[in-house]
Coordinates of C-alpha atoms and ligand atoms in Angstrom, one line a residue:
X1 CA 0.0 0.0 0.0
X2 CA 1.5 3.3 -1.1
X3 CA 2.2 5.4 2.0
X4 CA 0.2 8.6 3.0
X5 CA 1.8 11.9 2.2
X6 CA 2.2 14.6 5.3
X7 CA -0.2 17.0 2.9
X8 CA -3.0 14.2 2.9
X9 CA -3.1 14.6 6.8
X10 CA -3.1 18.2 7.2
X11 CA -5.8 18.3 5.5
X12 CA -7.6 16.6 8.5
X13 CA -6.7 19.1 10.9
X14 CA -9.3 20.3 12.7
X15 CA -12.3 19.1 15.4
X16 CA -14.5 17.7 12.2
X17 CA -11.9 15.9 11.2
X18 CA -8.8 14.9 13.0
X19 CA -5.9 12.9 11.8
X20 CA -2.6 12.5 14.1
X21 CA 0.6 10.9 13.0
X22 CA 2.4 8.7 15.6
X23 CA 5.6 7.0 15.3
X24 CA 5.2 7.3 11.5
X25 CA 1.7 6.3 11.4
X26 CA -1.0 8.2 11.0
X27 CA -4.3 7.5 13.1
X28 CA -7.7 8.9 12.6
X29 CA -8.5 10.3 16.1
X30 CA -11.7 12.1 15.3
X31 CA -14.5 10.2 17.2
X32 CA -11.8 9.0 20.0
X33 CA -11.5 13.2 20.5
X34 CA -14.2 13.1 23.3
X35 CA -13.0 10.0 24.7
X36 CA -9.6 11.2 25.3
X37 CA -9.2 10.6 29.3
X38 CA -6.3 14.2 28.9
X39 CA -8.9 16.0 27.1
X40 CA -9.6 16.6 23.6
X41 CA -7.6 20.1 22.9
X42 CA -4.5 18.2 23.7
X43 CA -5.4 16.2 20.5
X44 CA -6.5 19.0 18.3
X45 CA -3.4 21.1 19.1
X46 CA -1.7 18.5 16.5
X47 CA -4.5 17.8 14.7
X48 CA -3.0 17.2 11.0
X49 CA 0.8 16.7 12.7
X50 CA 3.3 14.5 14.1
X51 CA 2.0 14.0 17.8
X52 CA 5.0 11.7 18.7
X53 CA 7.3 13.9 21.2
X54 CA 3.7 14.7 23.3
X55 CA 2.2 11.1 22.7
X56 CA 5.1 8.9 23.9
X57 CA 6.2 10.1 27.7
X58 CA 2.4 9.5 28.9
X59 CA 1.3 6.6 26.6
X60 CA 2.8 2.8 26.8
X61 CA 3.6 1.8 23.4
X62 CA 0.4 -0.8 23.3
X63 CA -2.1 2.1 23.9
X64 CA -3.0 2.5 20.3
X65 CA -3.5 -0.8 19.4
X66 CA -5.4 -1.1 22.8
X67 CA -7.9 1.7 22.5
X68 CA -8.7 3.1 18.6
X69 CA -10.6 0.6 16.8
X70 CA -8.5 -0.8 14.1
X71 CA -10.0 0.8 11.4
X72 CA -9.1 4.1 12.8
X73 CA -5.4 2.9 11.8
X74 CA -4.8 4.7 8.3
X75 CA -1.3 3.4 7.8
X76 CA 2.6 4.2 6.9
X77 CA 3.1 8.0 6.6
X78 CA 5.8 9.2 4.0
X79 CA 7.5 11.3 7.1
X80 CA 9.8 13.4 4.2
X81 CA 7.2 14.6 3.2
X82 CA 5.6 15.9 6.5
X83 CA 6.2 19.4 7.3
X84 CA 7.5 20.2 10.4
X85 CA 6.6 23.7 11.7
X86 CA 9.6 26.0 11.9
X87 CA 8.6 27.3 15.8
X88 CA 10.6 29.8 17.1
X89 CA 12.5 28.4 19.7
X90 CA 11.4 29.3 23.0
X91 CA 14.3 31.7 24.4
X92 CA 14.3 29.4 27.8
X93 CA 14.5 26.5 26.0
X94 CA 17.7 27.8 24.1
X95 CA 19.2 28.6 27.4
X96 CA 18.5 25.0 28.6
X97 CA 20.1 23.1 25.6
X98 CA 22.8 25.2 26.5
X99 CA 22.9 23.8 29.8
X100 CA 22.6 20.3 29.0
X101 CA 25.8 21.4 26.9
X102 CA 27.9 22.0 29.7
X103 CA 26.7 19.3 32.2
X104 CA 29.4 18.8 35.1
X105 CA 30.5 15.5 34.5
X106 CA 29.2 12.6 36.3
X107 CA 32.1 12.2 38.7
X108 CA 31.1 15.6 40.3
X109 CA 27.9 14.2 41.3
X110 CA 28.9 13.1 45.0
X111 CA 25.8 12.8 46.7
X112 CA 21.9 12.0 45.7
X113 CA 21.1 15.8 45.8
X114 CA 24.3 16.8 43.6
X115 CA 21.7 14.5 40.8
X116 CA 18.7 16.9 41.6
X117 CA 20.3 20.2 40.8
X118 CA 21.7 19.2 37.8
X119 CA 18.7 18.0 36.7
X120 CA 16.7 20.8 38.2
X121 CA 19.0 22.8 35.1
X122 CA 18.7 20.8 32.4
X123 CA 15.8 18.6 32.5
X124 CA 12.9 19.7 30.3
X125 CA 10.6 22.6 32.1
X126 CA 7.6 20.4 31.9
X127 CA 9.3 17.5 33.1
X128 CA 10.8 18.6 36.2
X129 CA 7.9 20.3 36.9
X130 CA 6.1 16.8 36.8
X131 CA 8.4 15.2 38.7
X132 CA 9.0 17.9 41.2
X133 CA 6.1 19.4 42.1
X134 CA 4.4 18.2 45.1
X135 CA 0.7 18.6 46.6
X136 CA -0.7 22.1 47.7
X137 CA 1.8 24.1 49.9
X138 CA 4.1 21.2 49.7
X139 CA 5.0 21.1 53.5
X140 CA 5.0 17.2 53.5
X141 CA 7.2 17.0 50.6
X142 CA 9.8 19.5 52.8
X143 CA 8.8 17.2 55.8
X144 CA 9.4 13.8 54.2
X145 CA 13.4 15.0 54.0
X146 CA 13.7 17.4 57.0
X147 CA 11.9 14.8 59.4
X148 CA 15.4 12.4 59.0
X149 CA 17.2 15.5 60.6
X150 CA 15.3 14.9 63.8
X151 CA 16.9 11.4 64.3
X152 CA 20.1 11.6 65.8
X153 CA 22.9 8.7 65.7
X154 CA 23.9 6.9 69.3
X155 CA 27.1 4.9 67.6
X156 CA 28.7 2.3 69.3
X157 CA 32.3 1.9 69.8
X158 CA 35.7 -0.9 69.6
X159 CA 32.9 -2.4 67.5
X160 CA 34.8 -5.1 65.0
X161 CA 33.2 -3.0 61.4
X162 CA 36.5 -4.6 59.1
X163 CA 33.8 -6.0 56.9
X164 CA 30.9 -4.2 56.3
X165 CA 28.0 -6.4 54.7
X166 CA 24.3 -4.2 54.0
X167 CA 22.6 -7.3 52.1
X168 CA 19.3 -8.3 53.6
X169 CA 16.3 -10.3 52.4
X170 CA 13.1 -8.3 51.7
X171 CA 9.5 -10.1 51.1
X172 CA 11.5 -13.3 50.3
X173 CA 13.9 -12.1 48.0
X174 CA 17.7 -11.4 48.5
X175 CA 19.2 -8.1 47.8
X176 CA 22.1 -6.8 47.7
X177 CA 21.3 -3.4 49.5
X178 CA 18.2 -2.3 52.1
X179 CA 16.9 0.1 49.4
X180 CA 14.7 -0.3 46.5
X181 CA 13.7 2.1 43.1
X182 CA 10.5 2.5 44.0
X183 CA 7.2 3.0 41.2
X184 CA 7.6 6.6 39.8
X185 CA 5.2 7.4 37.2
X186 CA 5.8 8.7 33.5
X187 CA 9.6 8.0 33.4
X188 CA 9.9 9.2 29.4
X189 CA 9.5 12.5 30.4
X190 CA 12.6 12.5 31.7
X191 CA 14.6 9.6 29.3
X192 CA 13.4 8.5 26.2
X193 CA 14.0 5.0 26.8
X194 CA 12.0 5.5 30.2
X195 CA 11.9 3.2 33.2
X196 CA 14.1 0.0 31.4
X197 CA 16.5 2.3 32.1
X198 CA 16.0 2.2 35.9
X199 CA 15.8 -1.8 35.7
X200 CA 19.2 -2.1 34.0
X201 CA 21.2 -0.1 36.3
X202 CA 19.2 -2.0 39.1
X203 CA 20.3 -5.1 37.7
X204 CA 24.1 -3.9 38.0
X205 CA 23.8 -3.2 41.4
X206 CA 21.2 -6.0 42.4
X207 CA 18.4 -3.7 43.6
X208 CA 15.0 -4.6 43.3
X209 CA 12.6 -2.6 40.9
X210 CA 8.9 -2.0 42.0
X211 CA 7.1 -0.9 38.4
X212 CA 4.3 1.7 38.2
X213 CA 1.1 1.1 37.1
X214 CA 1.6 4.0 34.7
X215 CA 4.9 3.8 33.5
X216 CA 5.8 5.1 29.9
X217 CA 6.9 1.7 28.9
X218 CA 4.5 -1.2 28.7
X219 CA 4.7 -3.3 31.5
X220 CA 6.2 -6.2 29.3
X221 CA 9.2 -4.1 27.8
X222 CA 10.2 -3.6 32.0
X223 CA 10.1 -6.8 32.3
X224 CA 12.1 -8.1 29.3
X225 CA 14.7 -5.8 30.1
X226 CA 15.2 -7.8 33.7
X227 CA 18.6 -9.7 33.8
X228 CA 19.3 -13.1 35.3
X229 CA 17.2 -13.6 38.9
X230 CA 17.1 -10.0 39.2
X231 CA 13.9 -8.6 41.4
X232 CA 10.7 -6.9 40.4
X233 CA 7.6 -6.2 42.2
X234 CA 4.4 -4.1 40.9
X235 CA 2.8 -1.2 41.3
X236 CA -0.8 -1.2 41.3
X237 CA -3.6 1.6 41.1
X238 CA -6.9 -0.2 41.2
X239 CA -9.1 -0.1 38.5
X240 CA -13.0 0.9 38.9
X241 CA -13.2 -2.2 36.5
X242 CA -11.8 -5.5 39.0
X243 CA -11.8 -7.5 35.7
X244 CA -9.2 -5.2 34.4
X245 CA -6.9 -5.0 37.6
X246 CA -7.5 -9.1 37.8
X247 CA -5.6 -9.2 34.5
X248 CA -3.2 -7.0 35.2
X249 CA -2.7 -8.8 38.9
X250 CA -2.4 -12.5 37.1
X251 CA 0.0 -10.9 34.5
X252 CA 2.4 -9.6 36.7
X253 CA 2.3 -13.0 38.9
X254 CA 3.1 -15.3 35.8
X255 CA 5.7 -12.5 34.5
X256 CA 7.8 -13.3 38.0
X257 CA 6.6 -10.4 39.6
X258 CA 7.8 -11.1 43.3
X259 CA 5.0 -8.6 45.6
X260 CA 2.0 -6.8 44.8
X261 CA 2.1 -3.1 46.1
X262 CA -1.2 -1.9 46.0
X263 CA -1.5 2.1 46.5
X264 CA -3.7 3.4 48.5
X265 CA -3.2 7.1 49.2
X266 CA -4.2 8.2 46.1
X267 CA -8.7 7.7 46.0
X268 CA -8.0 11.2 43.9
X269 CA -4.6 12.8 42.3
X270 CA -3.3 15.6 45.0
X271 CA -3.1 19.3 43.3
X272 CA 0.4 19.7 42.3
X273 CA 0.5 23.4 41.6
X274 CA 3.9 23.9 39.9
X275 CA 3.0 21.0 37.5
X276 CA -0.5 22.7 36.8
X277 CA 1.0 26.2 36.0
X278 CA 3.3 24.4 33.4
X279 CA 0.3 22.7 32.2
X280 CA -1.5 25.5 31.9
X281 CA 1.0 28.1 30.2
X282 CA 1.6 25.2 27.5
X283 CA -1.7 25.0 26.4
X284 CA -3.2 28.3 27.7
X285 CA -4.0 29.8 24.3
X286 CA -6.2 27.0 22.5
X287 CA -8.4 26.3 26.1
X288 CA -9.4 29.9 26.4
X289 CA -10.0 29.9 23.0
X290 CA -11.7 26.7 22.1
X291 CA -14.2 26.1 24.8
X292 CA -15.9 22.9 25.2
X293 CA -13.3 21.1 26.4
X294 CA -15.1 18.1 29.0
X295 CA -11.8 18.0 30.7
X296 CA -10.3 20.5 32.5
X297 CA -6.6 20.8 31.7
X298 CA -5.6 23.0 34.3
X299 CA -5.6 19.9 36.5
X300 CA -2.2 19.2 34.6
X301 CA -2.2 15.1 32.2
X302 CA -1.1 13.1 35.9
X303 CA -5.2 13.7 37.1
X304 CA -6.2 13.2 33.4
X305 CA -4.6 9.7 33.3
X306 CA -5.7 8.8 36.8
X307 CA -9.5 9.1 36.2
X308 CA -9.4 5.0 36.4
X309 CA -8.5 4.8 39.8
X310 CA -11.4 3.2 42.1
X311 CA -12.0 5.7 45.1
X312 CA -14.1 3.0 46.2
X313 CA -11.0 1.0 47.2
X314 CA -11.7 -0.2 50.9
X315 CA -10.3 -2.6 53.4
X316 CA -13.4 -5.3 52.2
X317 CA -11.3 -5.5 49.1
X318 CA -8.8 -7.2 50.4
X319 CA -9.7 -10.7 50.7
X320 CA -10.7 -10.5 46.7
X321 CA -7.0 -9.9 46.0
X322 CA -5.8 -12.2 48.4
X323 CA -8.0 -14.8 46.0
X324 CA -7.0 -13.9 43.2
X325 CA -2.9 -13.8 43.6
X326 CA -0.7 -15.9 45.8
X327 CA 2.0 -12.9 45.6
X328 CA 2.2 -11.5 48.9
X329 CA 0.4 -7.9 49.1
X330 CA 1.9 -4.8 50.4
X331 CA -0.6 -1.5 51.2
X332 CA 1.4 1.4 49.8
X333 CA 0.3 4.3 51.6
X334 CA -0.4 3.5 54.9
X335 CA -0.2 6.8 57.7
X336 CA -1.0 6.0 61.4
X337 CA -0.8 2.8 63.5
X338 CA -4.0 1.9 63.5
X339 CA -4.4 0.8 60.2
X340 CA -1.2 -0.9 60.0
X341 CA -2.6 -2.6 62.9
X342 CA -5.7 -3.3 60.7
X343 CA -3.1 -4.0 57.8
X344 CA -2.1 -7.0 60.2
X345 CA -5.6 -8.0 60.9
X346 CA -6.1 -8.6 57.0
X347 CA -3.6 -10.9 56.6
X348 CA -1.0 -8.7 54.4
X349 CA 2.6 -9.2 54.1
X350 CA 3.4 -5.6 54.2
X351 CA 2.6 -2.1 54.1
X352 CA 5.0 1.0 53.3
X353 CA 4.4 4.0 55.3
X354 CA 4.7 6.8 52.6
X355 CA 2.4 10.1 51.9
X356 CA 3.5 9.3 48.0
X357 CA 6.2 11.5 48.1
X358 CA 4.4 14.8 48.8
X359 CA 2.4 14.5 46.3
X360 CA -1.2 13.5 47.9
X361 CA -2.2 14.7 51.1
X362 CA -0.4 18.2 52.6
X363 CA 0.4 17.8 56.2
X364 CA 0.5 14.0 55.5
X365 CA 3.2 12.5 58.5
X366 CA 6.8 11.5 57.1
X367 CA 6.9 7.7 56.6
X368 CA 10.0 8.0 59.4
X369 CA 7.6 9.7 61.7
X370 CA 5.0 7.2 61.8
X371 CA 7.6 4.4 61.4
X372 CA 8.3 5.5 65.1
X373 CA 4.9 5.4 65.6
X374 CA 3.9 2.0 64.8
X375 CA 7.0 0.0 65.7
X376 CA 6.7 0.4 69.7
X377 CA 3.3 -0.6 69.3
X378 CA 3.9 -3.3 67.2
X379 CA 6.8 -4.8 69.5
X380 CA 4.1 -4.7 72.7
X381 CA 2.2 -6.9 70.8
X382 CA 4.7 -9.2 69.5
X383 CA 3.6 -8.5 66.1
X384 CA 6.6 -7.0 64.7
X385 CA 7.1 -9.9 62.5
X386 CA 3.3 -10.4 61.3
X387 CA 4.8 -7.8 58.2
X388 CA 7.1 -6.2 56.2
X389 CA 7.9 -2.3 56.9
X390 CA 8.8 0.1 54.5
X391 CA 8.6 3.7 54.1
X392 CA 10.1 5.6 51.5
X393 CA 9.8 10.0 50.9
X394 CA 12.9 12.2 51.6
X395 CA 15.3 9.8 51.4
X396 CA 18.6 11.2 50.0
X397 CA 21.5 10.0 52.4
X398 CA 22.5 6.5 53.7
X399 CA 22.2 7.9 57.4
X400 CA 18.2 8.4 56.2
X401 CA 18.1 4.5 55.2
X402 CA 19.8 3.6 58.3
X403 CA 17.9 5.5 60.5
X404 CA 15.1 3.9 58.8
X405 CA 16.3 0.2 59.5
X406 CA 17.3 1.1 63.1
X407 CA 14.2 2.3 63.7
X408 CA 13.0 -0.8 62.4
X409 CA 11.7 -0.9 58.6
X410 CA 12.8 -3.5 56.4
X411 CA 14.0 -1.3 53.6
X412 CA 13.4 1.9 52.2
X413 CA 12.1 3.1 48.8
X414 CA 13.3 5.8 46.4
X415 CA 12.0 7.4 44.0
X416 CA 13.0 11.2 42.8
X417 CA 16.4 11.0 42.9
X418 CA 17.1 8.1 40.8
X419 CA 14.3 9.9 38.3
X420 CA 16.7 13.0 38.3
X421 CA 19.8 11.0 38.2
X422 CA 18.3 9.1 35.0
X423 CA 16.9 12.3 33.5
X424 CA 20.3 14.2 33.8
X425 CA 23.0 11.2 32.9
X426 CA 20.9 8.2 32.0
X427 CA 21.8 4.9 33.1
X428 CA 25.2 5.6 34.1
X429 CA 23.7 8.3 36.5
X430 CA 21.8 5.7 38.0
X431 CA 24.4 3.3 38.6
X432 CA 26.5 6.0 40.4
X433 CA 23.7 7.4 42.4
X434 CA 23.4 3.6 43.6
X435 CA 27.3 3.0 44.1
X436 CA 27.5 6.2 46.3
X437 CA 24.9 5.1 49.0
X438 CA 26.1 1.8 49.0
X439 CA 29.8 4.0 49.8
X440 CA 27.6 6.1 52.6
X441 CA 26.4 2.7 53.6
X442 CA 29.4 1.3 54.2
X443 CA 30.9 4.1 55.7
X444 CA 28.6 5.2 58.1
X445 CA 27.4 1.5 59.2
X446 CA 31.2 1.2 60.5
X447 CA 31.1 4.8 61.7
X448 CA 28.1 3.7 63.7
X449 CA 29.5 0.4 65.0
X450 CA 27.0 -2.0 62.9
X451 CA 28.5 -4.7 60.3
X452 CA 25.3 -6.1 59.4
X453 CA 21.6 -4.8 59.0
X454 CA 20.4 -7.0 61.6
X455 CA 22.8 -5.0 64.1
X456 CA 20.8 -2.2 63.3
X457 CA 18.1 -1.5 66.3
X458 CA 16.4 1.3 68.1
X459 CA 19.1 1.9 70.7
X460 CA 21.5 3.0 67.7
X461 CA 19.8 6.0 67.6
X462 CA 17.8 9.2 69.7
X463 CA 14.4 9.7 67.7
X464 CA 12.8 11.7 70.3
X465 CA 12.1 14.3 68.1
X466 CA 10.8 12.7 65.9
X467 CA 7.4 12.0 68.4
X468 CA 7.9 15.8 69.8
X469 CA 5.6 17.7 67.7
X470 CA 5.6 18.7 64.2
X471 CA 7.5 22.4 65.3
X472 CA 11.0 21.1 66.9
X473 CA 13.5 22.9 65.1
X474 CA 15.6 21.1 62.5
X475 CA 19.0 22.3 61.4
X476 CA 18.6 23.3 57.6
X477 CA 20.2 22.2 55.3
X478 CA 22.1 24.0 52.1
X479 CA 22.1 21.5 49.8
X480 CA 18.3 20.4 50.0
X481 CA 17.1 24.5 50.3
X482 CA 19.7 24.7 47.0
X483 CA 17.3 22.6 44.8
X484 CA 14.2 23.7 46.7
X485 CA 12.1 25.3 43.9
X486 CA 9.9 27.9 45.6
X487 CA 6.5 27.7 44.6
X488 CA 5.3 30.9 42.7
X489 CA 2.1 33.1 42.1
X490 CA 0.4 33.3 38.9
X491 CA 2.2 35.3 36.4
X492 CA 0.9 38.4 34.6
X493 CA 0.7 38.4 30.5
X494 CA 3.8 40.3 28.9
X495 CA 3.4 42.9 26.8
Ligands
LIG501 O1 2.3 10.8 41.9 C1 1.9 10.7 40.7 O2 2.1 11.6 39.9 C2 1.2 9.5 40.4 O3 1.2 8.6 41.1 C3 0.4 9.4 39.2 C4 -0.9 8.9 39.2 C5 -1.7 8.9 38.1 C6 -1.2 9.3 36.9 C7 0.1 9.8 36.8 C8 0.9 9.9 38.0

């Protein structure tokens, strides 16, 4: 079949009729327009053009396939002969290629933060303002990494620490180090190759993988891209329709997935206001002028692509999953003692104490916080082995993951910084954000006087403060208020 020319699908370029090409194939989008879960003006703003650089960071590579009927598929595109619009390049973007063009080189990168404010500068605006932003005034998201300063160390001393060894076993599985690349959504916004990229630099340093729900990559490619007995877990948001998380349960099981983490802090997508403003000055212009749009896109494409998620999720669920997978279930999400005491109750293998990274609830407790919440408890009742703890948020430093462990969790999740350390040196970056907190591992386990994770305990440290109140003073810190991007007020037009 001859291939379509980039003139024949101009011509469909409006709301009447609305062709898109995609990866060099063009796709007639014009009944699917009000179906669009991000709206249709996202659509219609390429409407007749190449949608690929907007399509492929939010959509797995399946989705097409998936959800426009197959006669909506119109075939090969002749992409020389598409015209690509000469845009004037915005003057900010200019200033950030030149940024990316002088990069300090990896090796300067000494620390998870050093990875953040690199890729604070050159990561794409709309990107880091995914990534970064967190939910209204963002006080949790401050609190999940200022809460670790109110834990203090009580080292032992004449302790043998010659060898060092941080390996532990978490949910069944061996791993080489107490932390674990937890499920960050959307990862090809900030690498084109998206989250495979996390799983092969956690193979080189044997760290397990949980994989989002709504990664960029299918949930296949992550899992093809897994080396030898390397670990993976998932990530699940529930779907309103159980048939359709049942599948995607089953899936996971017979694909060697090793636990199922099932979210549940997120009934509704928190308001991340830096990622709205983005939003909204990149498509400002076509929804004032267009009207009609069913979905609001000031709510930024995260809310857009969450409309599946059941708020209906409740602790009577709980058995059904327990039915349908023998994979042990972890609650991700979990706030106060009393429901990790219910968390028990259910029969669940684990829960991670995390406010999503800042992202949900403001004025949400640190995972660290209620980690020394719930432990004491758990110990009076002998039930400190019923489950797995984790808690992950704020984590930047070894001392953070061994505070963590002393205090009692199993291991501790990240997120952010290997996103940042991806988006600004790809896999490399990764790798050396992993070897340098297994080097502040080693370190400061022998500076503390423990040579194995199960030497770890509460006596190793003074977390007083941690139970004192929410307004004991903290020491700031330089390097975190360094990447801190304040959040701003709306901006006026220019003239
Ligand atoms: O925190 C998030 O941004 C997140 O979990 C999410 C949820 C739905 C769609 C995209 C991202």
């Amino acid at each position: 079949m001859a291939k379509l020319t980039g003139q024949q699908v101009a011509q469909h370029h409006s709301k009447d009729s609305c062709w898109v090409i995609v990866h060099g194939r063009a796709y007639d989008v014009t009944e699917f327009l009000p179906e669009h879960p991000g709206g249709q003006n996202i659509i219609l703003k390429y409407a007749g053009r190449d949608a690929t650089e907007a399509f492929e960071p939010i959509h797995p590579p399946d989705t097409l396939d998936k959800y426009l009927d197959a006669s909506k598929h119109l075939g090969e595109v002749d992409m020389a002969t598409v015209q690509h619009d000469e845009k004037v390049k915005d003057p900010l973007e200019i200033e950030r290629e030149e940024r990316v063009r002088n990069m300090p080189p990896l090796a300067q990168c000494y620390n998870l933060l050093d990875f953040e404010a690199v890729a604070r500068q050159v990561m794409k605006t709309t990107a880091w303002a995914y990534y970064s932003s967190g939910a209204d005034d963002e006080i949790t998201m401050r609190e999940n990494h200022s809460a670790f300063h109110k834990v203090w160390f009580r080292p032992r001393t004449l302790v043998d620490v010659e060898k060092v060894d941080f390996s532990t076993t978490m949910l069944g599985s061996k791993t080489a180090v107490p932390f674990y690349v937890t499920a960050t959504a959307l990862g090809k916004l900030g690498h084109p190759e998206g989250e495979v990229v996390l799983t092969r630099a956690a193979h080189q340093h044997d760290v397990v993988q949980m994989i989002p729900t709504l990664a960029s990559c299918s949930f296949d490619e992550i899992v093809d891209a897994r080396k030898g007995d390397q670990v993976q877990w998932l990530q699940l948001y529930v779907n309103k329709d159980r048939a359709i998380t049942q599948k995607i349960v089953q899936h996971a099981e017979k694909r060697g997935c090793k636990a199922l983490f099932i979210t549940v802090d997120a009934p509704q997508l928190g308001r991340r206001e830096k990622d709205m403003r983005v939003k909204f000055s990149d498509t400002g212009s076509s929804v004032q002028a267009s009207g009609g749009d069913s979905v609001d896109r000031s709510q930024g494409a995260a809310r857009a692509i969450s409309s599946f998620i059941d708020p209906s999720l409740s602790w009577k669920d709980i058995p059904w999953f327990q039915s349908i997978t023998k994979l042990p279930i972890i609650l991700k999400g979990v706030q106060c003692v009393e429901d990790v005491l219910r968390a028990v109750e259910a029969g669940v293998q684990g829960v991670v104490l995390s406010n999503h990274g800042g992202r949900q609830l403001d004025f949400a407790r640190s995972g660290i916080e209620v980690l020394a919440e719930v432990m004491p408890v758990l110990r009076e009742r002998g039930w400190e082995n019923r489950l797995e703890i984790f808690i992950d948020g704020g984590v930047r430093r070894a001392t953070d993951i061994i505070k963590a462990l002393c205090l009692g969790a199993k291991g501790v999740g990240i997120g952010r910084p290997f996103l940042y350390a991806m988006s600004a040196y790809g896999q490399e970056g990764v790798e050396r954000a992993m070897q340098l907190l297994k080097e502040e591992l080693e370190m400061n386990m022998r500076l503390i006087g423990a040579a194995t994770v199960s030497d770890l305990n509460p006596s190793l440290v003074d977390a007083r403060a941690l139970l004192g109140g929410h307004y004991s003073a903290v020491p700031s810190d330089t390097l975190g208020l360094n990447v801190y991007d304040p959040l701003v007020s709306p901006r006026f037009a220019e003239k």
